Amino acid sequence: MSGIVGGRNNRGSGLVANLGTDGQVLTSAGVGLKQVFEDAAVSSAGFTSGARVRCSGSTSINNASFAIVPFDTEVFDTDSDFDTTNNRFIVGTGDDGIFLFTTSIMFSNLTADKTMRLCWYINGALAEQTYHTTSNATTSGGTAQAIFDLAATNYVEVFVYHDGGGAETLSGSTATHLFFNIQKIGPA
């Protein structure tokens, strides 16, 4: 072996057995704690793949009805899993796992004391929803997160609802108003 492995007093092949093997990564639980080698799959928590999509413009949502949010613009999509034609995230083959979803909605002019809902549907069925009550007659919105354990070919869509009394505008003119972030955070 050539070169120095470790510090000045830790040279040579005596450390080679402690360098891990193919498919392993060096991990640490924090400052001052022992570092260990783990299989890459074990230490894959955090961002492994995902997407960020948004709406390219505003859309009208009818009163007292659930409507799919037209996410039609990809900011990024690491695995090409977002379908902008059908406005849904589809888990790719072999990509089963735990996913974190962060979604933000904003209505332009929903009146005071009205309800809006942000809903995630999995395979066409309601999986989770959040409720927001407006406090004034101006722009109203909310951001919410959900975590789902998904299998290949499962798909996730975002729907909204409001009881504002008439059609309301879902604002999508900028990336900060209306977005859908998807992050795979771990294996199934």
PDB file of C-alpha atoms in Angstrom, residues 2-112:
ATOM      1  CA  SER A   2       1.338   3.431  -0.792  1.00  0.00           C
ATOM      2  CA  GLY A   3       0.726   6.730   0.963  1.00  0.00           C
ATOM      3  CA  ILE A   4      -0.412   7.480   4.469  1.00  0.00           C
ATOM      4  CA  VAL A   5      -3.680   6.126   5.803  1.00  0.00           C
ATOM      5  CA  GLY A   6      -4.943   7.899   8.917  1.00  0.00           C
ATOM      6  CA  GLY A   7      -2.841  10.210  11.071  1.00  0.00           C
ATOM      7  CA  ARG A   8       0.904  10.403  11.351  1.00  0.00           C
ATOM      8  CA  ASN A   9       1.011   7.563  13.851  1.00  0.00           C
ATOM      9  CA  ASN A  10      -1.581   5.352  12.100  1.00  0.00           C
ATOM     10  CA  ARG A  11       0.080   4.286   8.883  1.00  0.00           C
ATOM     11  CA  GLY A  12       0.094   1.271   6.699  1.00  0.00           C
ATOM     12  CA  SER A  13      -2.080  -1.706   6.069  1.00  0.00           C
ATOM     13  CA  GLY A  14      -3.085  -2.063   9.721  1.00  0.00           C
ATOM     14  CA  LEU A  15      -6.082   0.204   9.026  1.00  0.00           C
ATOM     15  CA  VAL A  16      -7.201  -1.334   5.733  1.00  0.00           C
ATOM     16  CA  ALA A  17      -9.579  -3.715   7.521  1.00  0.00           C
ATOM     17  CA  ASN A  18     -11.236  -0.669   9.115  1.00  0.00           C
ATOM     18  CA  LEU A  19     -11.938   1.163   5.875  1.00  0.00           C
ATOM     19  CA  GLY A  20     -15.220  -0.561   5.037  1.00  0.00           C
ATOM     20  CA  THR A  21     -16.079  -2.499   1.912  1.00  0.00           C
ATOM     21  CA  ASP A  22     -17.741  -1.857  -1.438  1.00  0.00           C
ATOM     22  CA  GLY A  23     -21.265  -0.551  -0.963  1.00  0.00           C
ATOM     23  CA  GLN A  24     -20.573   0.959   2.458  1.00  0.00           C
ATOM     24  CA  VAL A  25     -20.397   4.569   3.569  1.00  0.00           C
ATOM     25  CA  LEU A  26     -18.783   6.193   6.592  1.00  0.00           C
ATOM     26  CA  THR A  27     -21.393   7.709   8.922  1.00  0.00           C
ATOM     27  CA  SER A  28     -21.368   9.658  12.148  1.00  0.00           C
ATOM     28  CA  ALA A  29     -24.117  10.322  14.663  1.00  0.00           C
ATOM     29  CA  GLY A  30     -22.581  13.695  15.517  1.00  0.00           C
ATOM     30  CA  VAL A  31     -19.548  15.583  16.749  1.00  0.00           C
ATOM     31  CA  GLY A  32     -17.406  13.536  19.110  1.00  0.00           C
ATOM     32  CA  LEU A  33     -19.244  10.280  18.412  1.00  0.00           C
ATOM     33  CA  LYS A  34     -17.664   7.240  16.830  1.00  0.00           C
ATOM     34  CA  GLN A  35     -17.814   6.972  13.056  1.00  0.00           C
ATOM     35  CA  VAL A  36     -18.880   3.625  11.621  1.00  0.00           C
ATOM     36  CA  PHE A  37     -19.207   1.995   8.226  1.00  0.00           C
ATOM     37  CA  GLU A  38     -22.752   1.029   7.195  1.00  0.00           C
ATOM     38  CA  ASP A  39     -24.326  -0.388   4.080  1.00  0.00           C
ATOM     39  CA  ALA A  40     -25.312   2.480   1.805  1.00  0.00           C
ATOM     40  CA  ALA A  41     -28.991   1.431   1.965  1.00  0.00           C
ATOM     41  CA  VAL A  42     -28.986   1.740   5.763  1.00  0.00           C
ATOM     42  CA  SER A  43     -27.623   5.276   5.744  1.00  0.00           C
ATOM     43  CA  SER A  44     -29.781   6.589   2.895  1.00  0.00           C
ATOM     44  CA  ALA A  45     -32.069   8.729   5.065  1.00  0.00           C
ATOM     45  CA  GLY A  46     -32.423  12.223   3.692  1.00  0.00           C
ATOM     46  CA  PHE A  47     -32.833  13.292   0.097  1.00  0.00           C
ATOM     47  CA  THR A  48     -32.482  10.364  -2.277  1.00  0.00           C
ATOM     48  CA  SER A  49     -34.838  11.459  -5.052  1.00  0.00           C
ATOM     49  CA  GLY A  50     -37.721  13.805  -5.582  1.00  0.00           C
ATOM     50  CA  ALA A  51     -39.434  16.545  -7.500  1.00  0.00           C
ATOM     51  CA  ARG A  52     -40.671  20.112  -7.207  1.00  0.00           C
ATOM     52  CA  VAL A  53     -43.585  21.195  -9.367  1.00  0.00           C
ATOM     53  CA  ARG A  54     -45.762  24.275  -9.505  1.00  0.00           C
ATOM     54  CA  CYS A  55     -48.616  25.811 -11.467  1.00  0.00           C
ATOM     55  CA  SER A  56     -47.753  28.046 -14.380  1.00  0.00           C
ATOM     56  CA  GLY A  57     -50.786  30.270 -13.790  1.00  0.00           C
ATOM     57  CA  SER A  58     -53.958  30.772 -11.807  1.00  0.00           C
ATOM     58  CA  THR A  59     -57.015  28.553 -12.031  1.00  0.00           C
ATOM     59  CA  SER A  60     -60.645  28.934 -11.001  1.00  0.00           C
ATOM     60  CA  ILE A  61     -62.017  26.517  -8.386  1.00  0.00           C
ATOM     61  CA  ASN A  62     -65.802  26.143  -8.056  1.00  0.00           C
ATOM     62  CA  ASN A  63     -67.492  26.577  -4.683  1.00  0.00           C
ATOM     63  CA  ALA A  64     -67.963  23.506  -2.470  1.00  0.00           C
ATOM     64  CA  SER A  65     -66.230  21.109  -4.823  1.00  0.00           C
ATOM     65  CA  PHE A  66     -62.941  19.226  -4.769  1.00  0.00           C
ATOM     66  CA  ALA A  67     -60.686  20.012  -7.717  1.00  0.00           C
ATOM     67  CA  ILE A  68     -57.292  18.673  -8.699  1.00  0.00           C
ATOM     68  CA  VAL A  69     -54.518  21.253  -8.601  1.00  0.00           C
ATOM     69  CA  PRO A  70     -53.023  21.601 -12.095  1.00  0.00           C
ATOM     70  CA  PHE A  71     -49.316  21.254 -11.335  1.00  0.00           C
ATOM     71  CA  ASP A  72     -47.984  21.601 -14.864  1.00  0.00           C
ATOM     72  CA  THR A  73     -44.438  22.930 -14.506  1.00  0.00           C
ATOM     73  CA  GLU A  74     -41.490  20.923 -13.218  1.00  0.00           C
ATOM     74  CA  VAL A  75     -38.767  22.838 -11.418  1.00  0.00           C
ATOM     75  CA  PHE A  76     -36.851  19.555 -11.099  1.00  0.00           C
ATOM     76  CA  ASP A  77     -37.693  15.859 -11.153  1.00  0.00           C
ATOM     77  CA  THR A  78     -34.743  13.573 -10.418  1.00  0.00           C
ATOM     78  CA  ASP A  79     -36.451  10.351 -11.576  1.00  0.00           C
ATOM     79  CA  SER A  80     -39.033  11.695 -14.067  1.00  0.00           C
ATOM     80  CA  ASP A  81     -41.848  10.527 -11.753  1.00  0.00           C
ATOM     81  CA  PHE A  82     -44.139  13.545 -12.045  1.00  0.00           C
ATOM     82  CA  ASP A  83     -46.794  13.437 -14.770  1.00  0.00           C
ATOM     83  CA  THR A  84     -47.596  17.065 -15.683  1.00  0.00           C
ATOM     84  CA  THR A  85     -50.343  15.939 -18.091  1.00  0.00           C
ATOM     85  CA  ASN A  86     -52.364  14.242 -15.329  1.00  0.00           C
ATOM     86  CA  ASN A  87     -51.004  16.393 -12.463  1.00  0.00           C
ATOM     87  CA  ARG A  88     -49.761  13.477 -10.377  1.00  0.00           C
ATOM     88  CA  PHE A  89     -46.651  11.970  -8.863  1.00  0.00           C
ATOM     89  CA  ILE A  90     -46.194   8.285  -9.784  1.00  0.00           C
ATOM     90  CA  VAL A  91     -43.778   6.100  -7.823  1.00  0.00           C
ATOM     91  CA  GLY A  92     -41.353   4.523 -10.283  1.00  0.00           C
ATOM     92  CA  THR A  93     -40.675   0.812 -10.604  1.00  0.00           C
ATOM     93  CA  GLY A  94     -38.347  -0.335  -7.836  1.00  0.00           C
ATOM     94  CA  ASP A  95     -38.662   2.985  -6.001  1.00  0.00           C
ATOM     95  CA  ASP A  96     -40.958   1.871  -3.148  1.00  0.00           C
ATOM     96  CA  GLY A  97     -40.359   3.862  -0.001  1.00  0.00           C
ATOM     97  CA  ILE A  98     -41.299   6.542   2.447  1.00  0.00           C
ATOM     98  CA  PHE A  99     -42.049   9.913   0.839  1.00  0.00           C
ATOM     99  CA  LEU A 100     -42.435  13.383   2.317  1.00  0.00           C
ATOM    100  CA  PHE A 101     -44.905  15.681   0.551  1.00  0.00           C
ATOM    101  CA  THR A 102     -44.973  19.436   1.126  1.00  0.00           C
ATOM    102  CA  THR A 103     -47.737  21.366  -0.583  1.00  0.00           C
ATOM    103  CA  SER A 104     -48.717  25.031  -0.571  1.00  0.00           C
ATOM    104  CA  ILE A 105     -51.949  26.576  -1.851  1.00  0.00           C
ATOM    105  CA  MET A 106     -53.214  30.140  -2.031  1.00  0.00           C
ATOM    106  CA  PHE A 107     -56.590  31.559  -2.930  1.00  0.00           C
ATOM    107  CA  SER A 108     -56.578  35.154  -4.191  1.00  0.00           C
ATOM    108  CA  ASN A 109     -59.704  36.532  -2.606  1.00  0.00           C
ATOM    109  CA  LEU A 110     -61.430  34.068  -0.305  1.00  0.00           C
ATOM    110  CA  THR A 111     -63.685  35.934   2.161  1.00  0.00           C
ATOM    111  CA  ALA A 112     -63.359  35.841   5.947  1.00  0.00           C
TER     112      ALA A 112
END
